Amino acid sequence: MKVPRLFVDACFCFSKHNIRIPTLASTANFSQRRGIYTLDPVDHQEPAFGKILIANRGEIACRIIKTAKRMGIKTVAVYSVADSQSLHVKMADESVFIGPSPASESYLIKEKILDAIARTGAEAVHPGYGFLSENAAFVEQLESDNISFIGPSASSITGMGDKLESKRLAAAAGVSTIPGFDGVVKDAEHCVQISRSIGYPVMIKASAGGGGKGMRIARNDDDARDGFKLSTQEALSSFGDSRMLVEKFIDNPRHIEIQVLGDKHGNVIYLNERECSIQRRNQKVIEEAPSVFLDEATRKAMGEQAVSLCKKLGYYSAGTVEFLVDQNRNFYFLEMNTRLQVEHPITECITGVDLVQQMLRVAKGHKLNISQNDIKINGWAMESRVYAEDPYKSFGLPSIGRLYRYIEPTHLAGVRCDSGIEEGSEISVYYDPMICKLVCYGKDRKESIERSIKALDYYVIRGVIHNIPLLRDILTEQKFNKGDISTNYLPQVYPDGFKGKQLDVKDKQKLLAMACSLFATNDLRNRQFLNVPQVKIDKKPAEEWKLYVELNEEKYKLDVTQSNGEFKINVNDEEYVIRKEDIDLAKPLLEVKVNDETDVIQLLSKDASGYYQIIYQGTTYKLFILTQRSAEYLHLMPEKIKFDVSKQIRSPMPGLVKSVNCNVGDEVVEGQELCVIEAMKMQNSMVATSSGKVRCVNIHPGDTVGDDDILIELA
Amino acid sequence: MSVHLTSKNFLWHLKSHVRSVVRKRVGEVRYSNGTEAHTLKIAERIKQKKSEALLGGGQKRIDAQHKRGKLTARERILLFCDHDSFVEYDMFMEHTCTDFGMEKQKFPGDSVVTGNGLVNGRPVYVFSQDFTVFGGSLSSVHAKKICKIMDQAVLVGAPVVGLNDSGGARIQEGVASLAGYADIFQRNVLASGVIPQISLIMGPCAGGAVYSPAITDFTFMVEDTSYLFITGPDVVKSVTNEDVSQQELGGAKTHTTISGVAHKSFANDVEAILQLRNFMGFLPQSNQYPAPIRESSEPSHLDVPMLDTVIPPSATSPYDMLDIIYGIVDERDFFEIMPKYAKNIITGFGRINGRTVGIVGNQPKVAAGCLDINASVKAARFVRFCDAFNIPLVTLVDVPGFLPGVTQEHNGIIRHGAKLLYAYAEATVPKLTVITRKGYGGAYDVMSSKHLRGDINYCWPTAEVAVMGAKGAVTILYKGKDDIEKREAEYIDKFGTPFPAAQRGFIDDIIEPRTTRWRLSRDLDLLATKKLQNPPKKHGNIPL
């Protein structure tokens, strides 16, 4: 009996494997159901904004809308072309179209946001993070238009926006800053003098710098002299500004930040720390709260300094003071982010405070309704940033695609998913490729790690390449589990880049056993016709399979037998028993009992030629499964000639061709830049992989290219 | 090896029978020794012939075949049929040629292996040409063997699969060989529409031989080792002075991308045969059976939210129709037919709730999904196959019209486009249509519209059914007027919607994309009992 969709409970629908998939209504209620916000329940008697506009998109827009809804505040979403069907637009009460897909033509244009505010009559604007969140001019404009900005004042933003200025302000507020020379270095000798007085190692960096350019580490006088010269030259050519700074260089630092919250009445509290040391290319990957490294005294000292900086600034709303912490627990002010941070949910989990609610209250002019004494550390929270990116390419190069299947593991205990996407959403080249912030909390660090691992295993993401393999591997890695981490963690643990999970012998055998069960199930199913008369020829379905399996270039011969509703698989003389009812070819995720342990696998793809892709322990394994007879015959087949890839320059990811720096017939040398591909605001220089003549150029500046497209071919 | 086993068993039975006869008759009939010896001798000879037959052209030639990257005729059959299920016919037939010293070279079974077997439990007749025997050339005996299984396949109602690997006619036999080809062609034609016929080209197939695969329903090829052409590169060179290699002239790539002669190609013999087994699962045994329903655990009564976002917000942006197909079929399992030819239309088989459906979809990603000559012919043949074999048709429409242009007109888009129209109009199987976006002009009519006896016709909210796009329409309607832009907007508002068609009942419902799968599934169940017959006639006259 087919039930028309219209009559199904509007709140939940059941996925194909009976996992509850929250729909819009239920995600909005999520936090209430889980009871994360224990410390500041909504007071519906308190005056609140009637309607706010969220000048952002994606997960943060959804996150803000959820709290606004709880508080009974109407919400307005803004959206670009690419976001017209996005979740944040569906969740909001109203939505305003603000232009083309690129952020520079929509979300970043103040006038469009102001226009949307005027059209909808929103009383306040929440900027989220990124985009206009730290744009003082935007805030000033709002202030003059009498629209509340749900964030700090324009002057706070300005004060903390400039590196030198913020450091001065911090020092003045008694915050420990990185020892350094607070002025412009005159020449190389001056640089050596300063370096000596600070004490080596030091960092010489361009005042106008950024992105690692014009930066040198010096460990002695000679380094300092050379470093000054080189950095000056670089700074001049890159930024047209040769002013140099010198400061103490902190080896293997940890990145620990303090969450602060202030109101317009001079009250400021700190909500403990977050450790964000696991980073790649200065982007955070895994964050946790609290930090395993801080003792109570350090935590208190850092928190109090952060509060004192805020008081000095007259800071209100949520903010984050970032510190570098060295191996001896000396901490140094790095910068202050005058906005809600991406990783704020872990703080919410351990403190029970809804930061967005507090921001909304503060912006409305209310006093904080919690005091420093209320802030405790309840358990441990871990945030894994699930990105649409390929972790095997320098720890993550963006990928794009449509999520044709998407199930968040929110049915598990202690799991919170902050995402702005749903099944069917498209991850495009225009914005940050984040899929979700997977936040897992438990009574201690161990439990929150265990829950994170389990949640990653139960996460179903189809249609884009994602970084779950890397996230899961970090979470199971020894050093990480010991809490021995720093901002250099990834290059230290994976010096040759991430190569995927290395299964131990037993897990590998279990994977093989499960793969063989899938093959056998498929083989049995292939003959299960429901409306075809049974042939009288006495041919029973196979009772046993002699299989040949290739996994990671390793070859196996395995025997599978079936009896009593079980598959028995013999792998290198080890017997594995799998119940047939656990194996299903249509479910996106399988819980398979192998002998006595339950494993979770996902069948990503299968085809009749024998290619299976199975996700196990976070990593996708490509298996090639044949009957032994087919395999015998296959070995008679010639190897296909592989094209010499060194003569082809292929696009490492989807993106936009920024420039093409060669023409057909040019002689190029290995390493020479041939073109630049831009994706997600990252510029990738594509260099010649070997020396030779350019045979053909398939691209023009402005073209969009797909992953693995051949851009340029060399002769 | 099944054949081997069978012959062993047979011999064992024979010997024991002889022994028992001998025991019984001892003392009774003294002079029976002669016949007993004879029986044993015959048994030995049978054994001898069988083992000779199993070796085909001999070990040397088998090795050579392997060296070419090809399996032998028997290996292919063993791989194709379920374990131990192949039963061979005519292993003892030998060629009858006495010219050119041929009488001294005989191979039991000659250059083809024929018989029947099971594929996933269902019977199939199969012939596999043996390149190790006279290069797989077709003798009159070779042809007779093939004809025998074809005749039986039609009688029984089971598919015929040909594994082609033949150098061509047996020149030594002259006209007898030609007659053999014609006998096969005649049977191919008579069997057409009665039982599925599939050709897998696994080696050479040249000259007259190509017309058998050409008539069969599907022709698949193995990359690098197979080719199909009327005349080879040498003849081409001497006649037209064109230099061309075998592969360029008639290889898998050529026929799957340029000529459209072959429907799909595979990397090697093993992959081709495994995929062929998979493909057979979509087909009914004959035109007497309904489309097969295979067990399926994928729920067919649920929404597929992903379908809601496939159509991009901008009406002019392309999208991939395959995304929609994958969202509709079970387990994203779609066997595409001619994936590399006329890519502006997609054809192929999938299953909905286990039941085989033939899917035709315009591909907006390629040439905006317009209908041109190649696309029309590709889809027309596919539609006719489905209709012949009771496979319901699901048509996904996003078509801006027929492709304009001098080349198209001069090459007969009218005649070729009419084929698709004809195919849809004559089809009596359940016809389900979903208009996802554009349904413009005559192409709308052609694509399984209500007017061509479409059973169920749906529109997505993004659908626009109109005579043509706004720009074109407005320039005709308001020629010479100035406020063109305003009128264009007016036109879009009026006709760029599903309403005009829905108001007239040309579509049955406007549905949310996410509901498409379960609605189609429900309709297919309802239409399983559909009964519709065309007027009796000898046959229609499709515009060929």
CSV table of C-alpha atoms in Angstrom, one decimal, chain A residues 53-58 60-61 76-89 95-114 125-127 129-133 135 138 428 430-432 681:
chain,number,residue,atom,x,y,z
A,53,LEU,CA,18.0,39.8,9.2
A,54,ILE,CA,20.8,37.4,8.9
A,55,ALA,CA,23.4,38.7,6.5
A,56,ASN,CA,25.0,35.4,5.9
A,57,ARG,CA,24.3,32.0,4.4
A,58,GLY,CA,24.9,28.3,5.0
A,60,ILE,CA,25.7,29.9,10.4
A,61,ALA,CA,22.5,31.4,9.0
A,76,VAL,CA,14.9,37.3,7.2
A,77,ALA,CA,17.3,35.4,5.0
A,78,VAL,CA,19.3,36.8,2.1
A,79,TYR,CA,20.4,34.7,-0.8
A,80,SER,CA,22.3,34.7,-4.1
A,81,VAL,CA,21.4,32.8,-7.2
A,82,ALA,CA,23.3,29.8,-6.1
A,83,ASP,CA,21.5,29.8,-2.8
A,84,SER,CA,18.0,30.2,-4.0
A,85,GLN,CA,17.1,26.6,-2.9
A,86,SER,CA,19.3,26.6,0.2
A,87,LEU,CA,18.2,25.4,3.6
A,88,HIS,CA,18.7,28.8,5.3
A,89,VAL,CA,16.2,30.3,2.8
A,95,SER,CA,13.9,35.9,2.2
A,96,VAL,CA,15.4,38.5,0.0
A,97,PHE,CA,17.3,37.9,-3.2
A,98,ILE,CA,20.5,39.9,-3.3
A,99,GLY,CA,22.2,39.1,-6.6
A,100,PRO,CA,24.6,36.8,-8.4
A,101,SER,CA,26.3,33.8,-6.9
A,102,PRO,CA,29.8,35.2,-6.3
A,103,ALA,CA,29.9,36.6,-2.7
A,104,SER,CA,31.6,39.8,-4.0
A,105,GLU,CA,28.4,40.5,-5.9
A,106,SER,CA,26.0,39.6,-3.2
A,107,TYR,CA,26.8,38.8,0.4
A,108,LEU,CA,29.7,41.2,0.5
A,109,ILE,CA,27.8,44.2,-0.8
A,110,LYS,CA,26.7,46.5,2.1
A,111,GLU,CA,24.1,48.3,0.0
A,112,LYS,CA,22.3,45.1,-0.9
A,113,ILE,CA,22.0,44.1,2.7
A,114,LEU,CA,20.9,47.5,3.7
A,125,VAL,CA,21.2,42.4,11.6
A,126,HIS,CA,23.2,39.3,12.6
A,127,PRO,CA,26.3,39.1,10.4
A,129,TYR,CA,31.0,35.1,10.6
A,130,GLY,CA,33.0,36.1,7.5
A,131,PHE,CA,31.4,38.4,4.9
A,132,LEU,CA,30.4,41.6,6.6
A,133,SER,CA,30.9,40.4,10.2
A,135,ASN,CA,33.3,45.4,8.5
A,138,PHE,CA,29.0,48.4,7.6
A,428,SER,CA,29.4,25.0,-5.4
A,430,TYR,CA,31.3,30.0,-4.9
A,431,TYR,CA,31.5,29.5,-1.2
A,432,ASP,CA,33.3,27.8,1.6
A,681,LYS,CA,39.2,31.9,-3.4
